[in-house]
Coordinates of C-alpha atoms in Angstrom, one line a residue:
M7 CA -3.7 8.7 -20.2
T8 CA -2.6 10.6 -23.3
R9 CA 0.8 11.8 -24.5
G10 CA 1.8 14.1 -27.4
P11 CA 4.1 12.8 -30.1
I12 CA 7.8 13.3 -29.7
D13 CA 9.5 16.4 -31.3
T14 CA 10.8 14.5 -34.5
S15 CA 13.4 17.2 -35.0
L16 CA 15.3 15.5 -32.3
I17 CA 15.5 12.3 -34.2
P18 CA 17.8 11.9 -36.9
N19 CA 16.5 11.0 -40.4
S20 CA 13.0 11.8 -39.6
D21 CA 11.1 13.3 -42.6
S22 CA 7.3 13.2 -43.0
A23 CA 7.7 12.8 -47.0
G24 CA 10.5 10.2 -46.6
P25 CA 10.6 6.4 -46.1
G26 CA 9.0 6.5 -42.4
R27 CA 5.6 7.1 -44.2
D28 CA 3.2 4.2 -43.3
P29 CA 0.9 3.7 -46.3
V30 CA -1.1 1.5 -44.4
A31 CA -1.9 3.5 -41.5
G32 CA -1.9 6.7 -43.6
H33 CA 0.3 8.7 -41.1
T34 CA 4.0 9.4 -40.8
S35 CA 5.9 6.7 -38.7
V36 CA 8.5 7.8 -36.5
E37 CA 11.9 6.6 -36.6
E38 CA 14.1 6.1 -33.3
T39 CA 17.7 5.8 -33.2
V40 CA 18.7 2.8 -31.0
A41 CA 22.5 2.1 -30.8
G42 CA 23.2 4.6 -33.8
Q43 CA 20.7 2.5 -36.0
P44 CA 17.3 4.0 -37.1
Q45 CA 14.4 2.0 -36.1
L46 CA 11.1 2.4 -38.1
S47 CA 7.8 1.9 -36.4
T48 CA 5.9 0.4 -39.4
P49 CA 4.2 -3.0 -38.6
G50 CA 6.5 -4.6 -40.9
H51 CA 9.7 -3.2 -39.5
V52 CA 8.4 -4.0 -36.0
F53 CA 8.1 -7.6 -36.9
S54 CA 11.2 -7.9 -38.6
R55 CA 13.1 -6.3 -35.3
M56 CA 11.1 -8.7 -33.3
G57 CA 11.8 -11.7 -35.6
R58 CA 15.5 -10.8 -35.3
N59 CA 15.7 -10.3 -31.5
A60 CA 13.2 -13.6 -30.9
G61 CA 15.9 -15.5 -33.0
W62 CA 18.6 -14.5 -30.7
L63 CA 16.4 -15.1 -27.6
L64 CA 15.1 -18.6 -28.9
S65 CA 18.5 -19.7 -29.6
G66 CA 19.4 -18.9 -25.9
R67 CA 16.1 -20.0 -24.8
G68 CA 16.2 -23.0 -26.7
F69 CA 19.5 -23.8 -25.4
A70 CA 18.5 -22.9 -22.0
G71 CA 15.4 -25.0 -22.4
V72 CA 17.1 -28.1 -23.3
V73 CA 20.0 -27.9 -20.9
S74 CA 17.3 -27.1 -18.0
L75 CA 15.7 -30.5 -18.9
I76 CA 18.9 -32.3 -18.7
Y77 CA 19.9 -30.9 -15.2
L78 CA 16.4 -31.3 -13.9
A79 CA 16.7 -35.0 -14.8
L80 CA 20.2 -35.3 -13.4
A81 CA 19.0 -33.6 -9.9
A82 CA 16.0 -35.8 -9.9
R83 CA 17.8 -39.2 -10.5
T84 CA 20.5 -38.2 -8.3
L85 CA 18.4 -36.9 -5.3
G86 CA 15.4 -39.6 -5.6
V87 CA 11.8 -38.6 -5.2
S88 CA 12.0 -37.5 -1.5
G89 CA 15.4 -35.7 -1.8
F90 CA 14.6 -33.7 -4.8
G91 CA 11.3 -32.8 -3.1
M92 CA 13.3 -31.3 -0.2
F93 CA 15.6 -29.6 -3.1
S94 CA 12.2 -28.1 -4.7
M95 CA 10.8 -27.0 -1.6
I96 CA 13.9 -25.0 -0.4
I97 CA 14.1 -23.6 -4.1
A98 CA 10.4 -22.6 -3.9
Y99 CA 11.1 -20.9 -0.5
G100 CA 14.0 -18.7 -1.9
G101 CA 12.0 -18.2 -5.2
A102 CA 8.8 -16.9 -3.1
F103 CA 10.9 -14.3 -1.5
A104 CA 12.6 -13.4 -4.8
S105 CA 9.5 -12.7 -6.6
F106 CA 8.0 -11.2 -3.8
I107 CA 10.5 -8.5 -3.5
E108 CA 11.5 -8.2 -7.4
F109 CA 10.8 -4.9 -8.8
S110 CA 10.7 -5.8 -12.2
S111 CA 13.2 -3.0 -13.0
W112 CA 13.9 -3.8 -16.4
K113 CA 10.1 -2.9 -17.6
A114 CA 10.8 0.5 -16.0
V115 CA 13.9 0.8 -17.9
L116 CA 12.0 0.0 -21.1
R117 CA 8.9 2.2 -20.1
F118 CA 10.9 5.4 -19.4
G119 CA 14.3 4.9 -20.9
S120 CA 12.6 4.5 -24.4
T121 CA 11.7 8.0 -24.1
H122 CA 15.0 9.3 -23.0
L123 CA 16.6 7.4 -25.8
A124 CA 14.5 8.7 -28.5
E125 CA 14.9 12.3 -27.2
H126 CA 18.8 12.1 -27.1
Q127 CA 18.8 12.5 -23.3
P128 CA 21.9 10.3 -22.0
D129 CA 22.1 12.1 -18.6
R130 CA 18.2 11.4 -17.8
L131 CA 18.8 7.9 -19.0
A132 CA 22.1 7.4 -16.6
R133 CA 20.1 8.6 -13.5
L134 CA 17.2 6.3 -14.5
L135 CA 19.4 3.4 -14.5
G136 CA 21.4 4.4 -11.3
Y137 CA 17.5 4.7 -9.7
T138 CA 16.3 1.5 -10.9
A139 CA 19.8 -0.5 -9.9
T140 CA 19.6 0.9 -6.5
V141 CA 16.1 -0.1 -5.8
D142 CA 17.1 -3.7 -7.2
L143 CA 19.9 -4.0 -4.5
S144 CA 17.8 -2.4 -1.6
G145 CA 15.0 -4.8 -2.4
A146 CA 17.3 -7.7 -2.4
V147 CA 18.8 -7.0 1.2
L148 CA 15.3 -6.4 2.3
G149 CA 14.2 -9.9 1.1
A150 CA 17.2 -11.6 2.6
V151 CA 16.1 -10.2 5.9
L152 CA 12.4 -11.4 5.5
A153 CA 13.6 -14.8 4.3
A154 CA 15.7 -15.3 7.5
L155 CA 12.5 -14.1 9.7
G156 CA 10.1 -16.0 7.9
V157 CA 11.9 -19.5 8.1
A158 CA 10.6 -19.8 11.8
I159 CA 7.1 -20.0 10.3
A160 CA 8.0 -22.2 7.3
A161 CA 9.9 -24.9 9.4
P162 CA 6.9 -26.2 11.2
L163 CA 4.6 -26.3 8.0
F164 CA 7.1 -28.3 6.1
G165 CA 9.1 -30.2 8.9
W166 CA 12.5 -28.7 8.3
N167 CA 15.2 -29.5 10.9
I168 CA 17.8 -26.7 11.7
E169 CA 20.2 -27.7 8.8
Q170 CA 17.4 -27.5 6.4
Q171 CA 16.3 -24.0 7.6
H172 CA 19.8 -22.8 7.4
G173 CA 20.0 -24.1 3.7
A174 CA 16.7 -22.3 2.9
V175 CA 17.9 -19.2 4.4
L176 CA 21.1 -19.0 2.6
F177 CA 19.8 -20.2 -0.7
A178 CA 17.1 -17.2 -0.7
A179 CA 19.7 -14.7 0.3
V180 CA 21.9 -15.6 -2.5
L181 CA 19.1 -15.8 -5.0
L182 CA 17.9 -12.3 -3.8
L183 CA 21.5 -10.9 -4.0
S184 CA 22.0 -12.0 -7.7
T185 CA 19.7 -9.5 -9.0
G186 CA 20.4 -8.1 -12.6
G187 CA 17.1 -6.7 -13.5
T188 CA 18.5 -3.4 -14.7
A189 CA 21.0 -4.7 -16.7
T190 CA 18.7 -7.0 -18.4
G191 CA 16.5 -3.7 -19.2
M192 CA 19.9 -2.0 -20.7
L193 CA 20.4 -4.6 -23.1
R194 CA 16.8 -4.8 -24.2
L195 CA 16.7 -1.2 -24.2
Y196 CA 19.6 -1.0 -26.9
N197 CA 18.4 -3.9 -28.8
R198 CA 21.4 -6.0 -27.6
F199 CA 19.3 -9.2 -27.4
D200 CA 22.7 -10.9 -28.9
L201 CA 24.5 -10.2 -25.6
L202 CA 21.5 -10.8 -23.6
T203 CA 21.5 -14.3 -25.1
Y204 CA 25.1 -15.1 -24.3
A205 CA 24.6 -13.7 -20.7
E206 CA 21.5 -15.7 -20.0
S207 CA 23.2 -18.8 -21.1
I208 CA 25.6 -18.7 -18.3
G209 CA 23.4 -19.7 -15.5
P210 CA 22.0 -22.8 -17.6
S211 CA 25.6 -23.9 -18.3
V212 CA 27.0 -23.7 -14.7
R213 CA 23.7 -25.7 -13.6
L214 CA 24.4 -28.4 -16.1
I215 CA 27.9 -28.7 -15.3
G216 CA 27.6 -28.7 -11.5
A217 CA 24.6 -31.3 -11.8
L218 CA 26.8 -33.4 -13.8
I219 CA 29.4 -33.3 -11.1
A220 CA 27.0 -34.0 -8.6
W221 CA 25.5 -36.9 -10.3
G222 CA 28.8 -38.7 -10.8
L223 CA 29.9 -38.0 -7.4
G224 CA 26.5 -38.9 -5.9
L225 CA 26.3 -35.7 -3.7
G226 CA 23.2 -34.4 -2.1
V227 CA 20.7 -31.8 -1.7
Y228 CA 22.9 -29.1 -0.2
A229 CA 25.6 -29.6 -3.1
M230 CA 22.8 -29.2 -5.7
L231 CA 21.3 -26.0 -3.8
A232 CA 25.1 -24.6 -4.0
V233 CA 25.2 -25.1 -7.9
W234 CA 21.8 -23.5 -8.2
A235 CA 23.3 -20.4 -6.2
L236 CA 26.4 -20.3 -8.1
A237 CA 24.5 -20.4 -11.5
A238 CA 22.7 -17.3 -10.5
F239 CA 25.5 -15.2 -9.6
A240 CA 27.5 -16.2 -12.4
E241 CA 24.6 -15.3 -14.9
T242 CA 24.1 -12.0 -13.0
G243 CA 27.6 -10.9 -13.2
A244 CA 27.7 -11.8 -16.9
G245 CA 24.7 -9.5 -17.5
W246 CA 26.2 -6.7 -16.1
I247 CA 29.5 -7.3 -17.8
A248 CA 27.4 -7.4 -21.2
A249 CA 25.5 -4.3 -20.4
Y250 CA 28.5 -2.3 -19.5
S251 CA 30.0 -3.5 -22.9
V252 CA 27.5 -1.4 -24.7
R253 CA 29.1 1.9 -25.7
G254 CA 27.6 5.1 -24.0
M255 CA 26.1 2.9 -21.2
R256 CA 26.6 4.4 -17.6
L257 CA 24.8 4.7 -14.4
V258 CA 24.8 7.6 -12.2
V259 CA 23.8 7.3 -8.5
G260 CA 23.6 9.7 -5.4
R261 CA 20.9 11.4 -3.5
K262 CA 20.9 14.4 -6.1
A263 CA 20.7 12.0 -9.0
F264 CA 17.7 9.9 -7.3
A265 CA 15.9 13.2 -7.0
L266 CA 16.3 14.1 -10.4
A267 CA 15.3 10.7 -11.6
A268 CA 12.3 10.7 -9.6
K269 CA 11.4 14.1 -10.9
E270 CA 12.4 13.2 -14.6
N271 CA 10.3 10.0 -14.8
P272 CA 6.9 11.0 -13.3
R273 CA 5.3 8.1 -11.4
L274 CA 8.4 6.0 -11.8
W275 CA 8.0 4.6 -8.0
R276 CA 4.5 3.7 -8.5
F277 CA 5.2 2.0 -11.9
M278 CA 7.9 0.2 -10.1
V279 CA 5.6 -0.8 -7.1
H280 CA 2.8 -1.8 -9.0
N281 CA 5.0 -4.2 -11.3
S282 CA 6.7 -5.7 -8.2
F283 CA 3.4 -6.6 -6.8
S284 CA 2.1 -7.8 -10.2
G285 CA 5.4 -10.0 -10.9
S286 CA 5.2 -11.2 -7.2
L287 CA 1.5 -12.4 -7.7
G288 CA 2.2 -13.5 -11.3
L289 CA 4.7 -16.3 -9.9
L290 CA 2.3 -17.1 -6.9
W291 CA 1.0 -20.4 -8.5
E292 CA 4.4 -22.0 -9.2
Q293 CA 6.2 -21.3 -5.8
A294 CA 3.4 -21.0 -3.4
G295 CA 1.8 -24.2 -5.1
T296 CA 4.9 -26.1 -4.9
L297 CA 5.1 -25.2 -1.0
A298 CA 1.4 -25.8 -0.4
V299 CA 1.6 -29.1 -2.1
G300 CA 4.5 -30.1 0.2
A301 CA 2.9 -29.1 3.1
H302 CA -0.2 -31.1 2.2
G303 CA 1.4 -34.1 0.3
G304 CA 4.9 -34.0 1.7
P305 CA 8.2 -33.8 -0.1
A306 CA 7.7 -36.4 -2.8
A307 CA 4.3 -34.7 -4.1
A308 CA 6.2 -31.2 -4.2
G309 CA 9.0 -32.7 -6.3
A310 CA 6.6 -34.1 -8.7
F311 CA 4.6 -30.7 -8.7
R312 CA 7.7 -28.8 -9.4
I313 CA 8.8 -31.0 -12.3
A314 CA 5.4 -30.7 -13.9
S315 CA 5.6 -26.9 -13.5
K316 CA 9.0 -26.8 -15.1
L317 CA 7.9 -29.0 -18.2
A318 CA 5.0 -26.9 -18.6
G319 CA 7.2 -23.7 -18.5
A320 CA 9.5 -25.5 -21.0
L321 CA 6.5 -25.8 -23.7
A322 CA 5.5 -22.4 -23.1
K323 CA 9.2 -21.0 -23.6
P324 CA 8.9 -20.4 -27.3
A325 CA 5.8 -18.0 -26.8
E326 CA 7.3 -16.3 -23.5
T327 CA 10.3 -15.2 -25.8
V328 CA 7.7 -13.0 -27.8
T329 CA 6.8 -11.1 -24.6
R330 CA 10.4 -10.4 -24.0
V331 CA 11.1 -9.0 -27.6
L332 CA 7.2 -7.4 -27.4
Y333 CA 8.0 -5.2 -24.1
P334 CA 10.7 -3.1 -26.0
E335 CA 8.8 -2.8 -29.1
L336 CA 5.6 -1.5 -27.6
A337 CA 7.5 1.0 -25.4
R338 CA 9.1 2.5 -28.5
L339 CA 5.8 2.7 -30.2
A340 CA 4.0 4.1 -27.2
A341 CA 6.8 6.8 -26.8
S342 CA 6.3 8.0 -30.5
N343 CA 2.6 8.0 -30.2
D344 CA 2.4 5.5 -32.8
R345 CA -1.0 3.9 -31.7
G346 CA -2.2 2.5 -35.0
T347 CA 1.1 0.4 -35.5
L348 CA 0.8 -0.6 -31.6
A349 CA -2.6 -1.9 -31.9
R350 CA -1.9 -4.2 -35.0
V351 CA 1.3 -5.5 -33.6
S352 CA -0.4 -6.1 -30.2
W353 CA -3.5 -8.1 -31.7
R354 CA -1.6 -10.1 -34.2
T355 CA 0.9 -11.3 -31.6
T356 CA -1.9 -12.4 -29.5
W357 CA -3.4 -14.7 -32.3
I358 CA 0.0 -16.2 -33.0
A359 CA 0.6 -16.9 -29.0
S360 CA -3.1 -18.3 -29.0
L361 CA -2.3 -20.7 -31.4
L362 CA 0.8 -21.7 -29.7
A363 CA -0.9 -22.2 -26.5
V364 CA -3.3 -24.8 -28.3
I365 CA -0.4 -26.9 -29.5
M366 CA 1.4 -26.8 -25.9
V367 CA -1.7 -28.3 -24.2
I368 CA -1.7 -30.9 -27.1
L369 CA 1.6 -31.7 -26.5
A370 CA 1.3 -31.9 -22.7
W371 CA -1.7 -34.2 -23.1
F372 CA -0.3 -36.7 -25.2
G373 CA 3.4 -36.6 -24.9
G374 CA 3.4 -35.8 -21.1
P375 CA 4.0 -39.4 -20.1
T376 CA 6.8 -40.1 -22.4
L377 CA 8.4 -36.8 -21.5
L378 CA 8.1 -37.5 -17.5
S379 CA 9.4 -41.0 -18.2
V380 CA 12.6 -39.7 -20.1
I381 CA 13.3 -36.8 -17.9
S382 CA 12.7 -37.9 -14.2
G383 CA 12.4 -41.4 -14.6
K384 CA 9.0 -43.8 -14.1
E385 CA 9.0 -43.0 -10.3
F386 CA 7.7 -39.4 -11.0
A387 CA 5.0 -40.7 -13.6
F388 CA 2.3 -39.4 -10.9
A389 CA 3.1 -36.2 -12.1
Q390 CA 1.2 -36.3 -15.3
P391 CA -2.0 -34.7 -14.0
Y392 CA -0.1 -32.0 -12.6
L393 CA 1.6 -31.5 -15.9
V394 CA -1.9 -31.3 -17.9
L395 CA -3.3 -28.9 -15.6
L396 CA -0.4 -26.6 -15.3
S397 CA 0.0 -26.7 -19.2
I398 CA -3.7 -25.5 -19.4
A399 CA -2.8 -22.7 -17.0
A400 CA 0.0 -21.8 -18.8
A401 CA -1.6 -21.8 -22.2
I402 CA -4.3 -19.4 -20.9
D403 CA -1.4 -17.0 -19.9
L404 CA 0.1 -17.1 -23.0
S405 CA -3.1 -16.3 -25.0
G406 CA -3.0 -12.9 -23.4
L407 CA 0.7 -12.4 -23.6
A408 CA 0.3 -8.9 -25.3
L409 CA -1.9 -7.7 -22.8
E410 CA 0.8 -6.8 -20.1
P411 CA 3.1 -5.2 -22.4
I412 CA 0.5 -2.9 -24.3
L413 CA -0.8 -1.9 -20.6
N414 CA 2.9 -1.3 -19.4
A415 CA 3.8 0.7 -22.8
H416 CA 0.8 3.3 -21.7
G417 CA 1.6 3.5 -18.2
Y418 CA -1.4 1.4 -16.9
S419 CA 0.5 -0.5 -14.4
G420 CA -2.3 -0.2 -11.8
Q421 CA -4.6 -2.1 -14.0
I422 CA -2.0 -4.9 -14.2
L423 CA -1.7 -4.9 -10.4
A424 CA -5.5 -5.3 -10.1
A425 CA -5.9 -8.2 -12.1
R426 CA -2.8 -9.9 -10.4
V427 CA -4.7 -9.0 -7.0
L428 CA -8.0 -10.5 -8.1
G429 CA -5.9 -13.5 -9.6
A430 CA -4.2 -14.3 -6.3
I431 CA -7.5 -13.9 -4.3
A432 CA -9.1 -16.4 -6.7
Y433 CA -5.9 -18.7 -6.5
V434 CA -6.0 -18.5 -2.6
L435 CA -9.7 -19.2 -2.5
A436 CA -9.4 -22.2 -4.9
L437 CA -6.6 -23.6 -3.3
V438 CA -8.3 -23.5 0.3
L439 CA -11.6 -24.9 -1.1
L440 CA -9.9 -27.8 -3.5
L441 CA -6.9 -28.9 -1.6
G442 CA -9.2 -31.0 0.6
P443 CA -11.9 -32.6 -1.7
I444 CA -9.4 -33.5 -4.6
G445 CA -5.9 -33.5 -2.9
T446 CA -2.9 -31.9 -4.3
A447 CA -3.9 -31.6 -7.8
G448 CA -6.1 -28.8 -6.3
A449 CA -3.0 -26.6 -6.4
A450 CA -2.9 -27.0 -10.3
V451 CA -6.6 -26.4 -10.9
A452 CA -6.3 -23.2 -8.7
A453 CA -3.7 -21.9 -11.0
I454 CA -6.3 -22.4 -14.1
V455 CA -8.8 -20.4 -12.0
S456 CA -6.1 -18.0 -11.3
S457 CA -5.2 -17.6 -15.1
I458 CA -8.6 -17.2 -16.2
V459 CA -9.4 -14.3 -13.6
I460 CA -6.2 -12.4 -14.4
R461 CA -6.3 -12.9 -18.2
G462 CA -10.2 -11.9 -18.5
T463 CA -9.2 -8.7 -16.2
L464 CA -6.3 -7.7 -18.3
L465 CA -8.3 -8.0 -21.5
L466 CA -11.3 -5.8 -20.2
S467 CA -8.7 -3.2 -19.2
A468 CA -6.7 -3.4 -22.5
R469 CA -9.9 -2.9 -24.3
R470 CA -10.8 0.4 -22.1
M471 CA -7.4 1.6 -22.3
M472 CA -7.2 1.4 -26.2
R473 CA -10.7 3.1 -26.4
S474 CA -9.4 5.9 -23.9
E475 CA -6.2 6.5 -26.0
A476 CA -8.1 6.7 -29.2
G477 CA -10.6 9.3 -27.7

């Protein structure tokens, strides 16, 4: 799949003899205008923007990471081992449907919106945003219906009574309807990571305040679920308010606008479907793992697995931030046909992420017992094996963090979906084969197997894609 270069006469300050010249690559870099500011595409400028945007996200993610550990500790200590396990299983049930129906619309906004922005086509961008926002809402409604129907199957597996079934359905519906993928994509597209950081800090703040109140009053599982649901709505609302505060940002909806958006963005629907399934399968090991552990070992084991999963995720947050700032940069480079810079940025980022992944596993291995004791109390010490194994799985994912962005930037979403499908098959097979012989730790080992399959497949696809694009 190849594309011709963008007509640089459409881009302000683009001059082949001017400062856009990239002496390293030996070609002219394209300058794009984002929010009225020129965006150079030399490796130095790309990493400079990535550093600035990562700084904003790390400040927000750092805050969210610290706060999430605090409210996780409050929830675990307030609800106890069994109560926290039930709380974790209901959250995992809602999260499973949310991840299954989520269309990753922010990736579509970056993938197709970068071209409209670079070519100064605001009408096309507005129709694209209206299209993705409508898909988000439609998917959320469908997911809520499926969650209501699916609880009849889930209840016997997890031993849920009528009250717990109702709680699971309501929480899933709220989580699904609080969708803000398009708003997030709008802010990333316009490089407004500052506003994105502020918006994303709302959810953790609400959870912290609510968890403190629940802890102080000794409230139960459903109060904690209400806090989590309120936080999801508040964060989504803040994201949309922030997106609409950006000058010139608008959405156009309607049958005619949707038809035009589909025509103006070739393979848009296929891209979104591919990323929907890819994202769903990517979250399989966390949500399905918690539910499988709960069904096999009971709520206490499910709670321990979720705590370990969240701690492993917290250790991976700094490197995951790189992925979030990498997506828009690679989308811009792909839109400008700057393959040389794109390749250098991708592989350099991969080496940095691999180093961070190794450090993460070392921290989990040696610091895990202390972290678990401080955060959740000594009664959750048996989560240490989960933590180490899930950290290894997360480290494998992080070592290839540039692979998905670079494939998506070139429109190779099908290869990502194929890798996720293979990883999901490997995960299910490993889960079935290992849960019996080694117990609930089999869910964590299955996550490692899945990560190896996914990253290996993505690496092969990326290498083939780079050779194809170069040819």
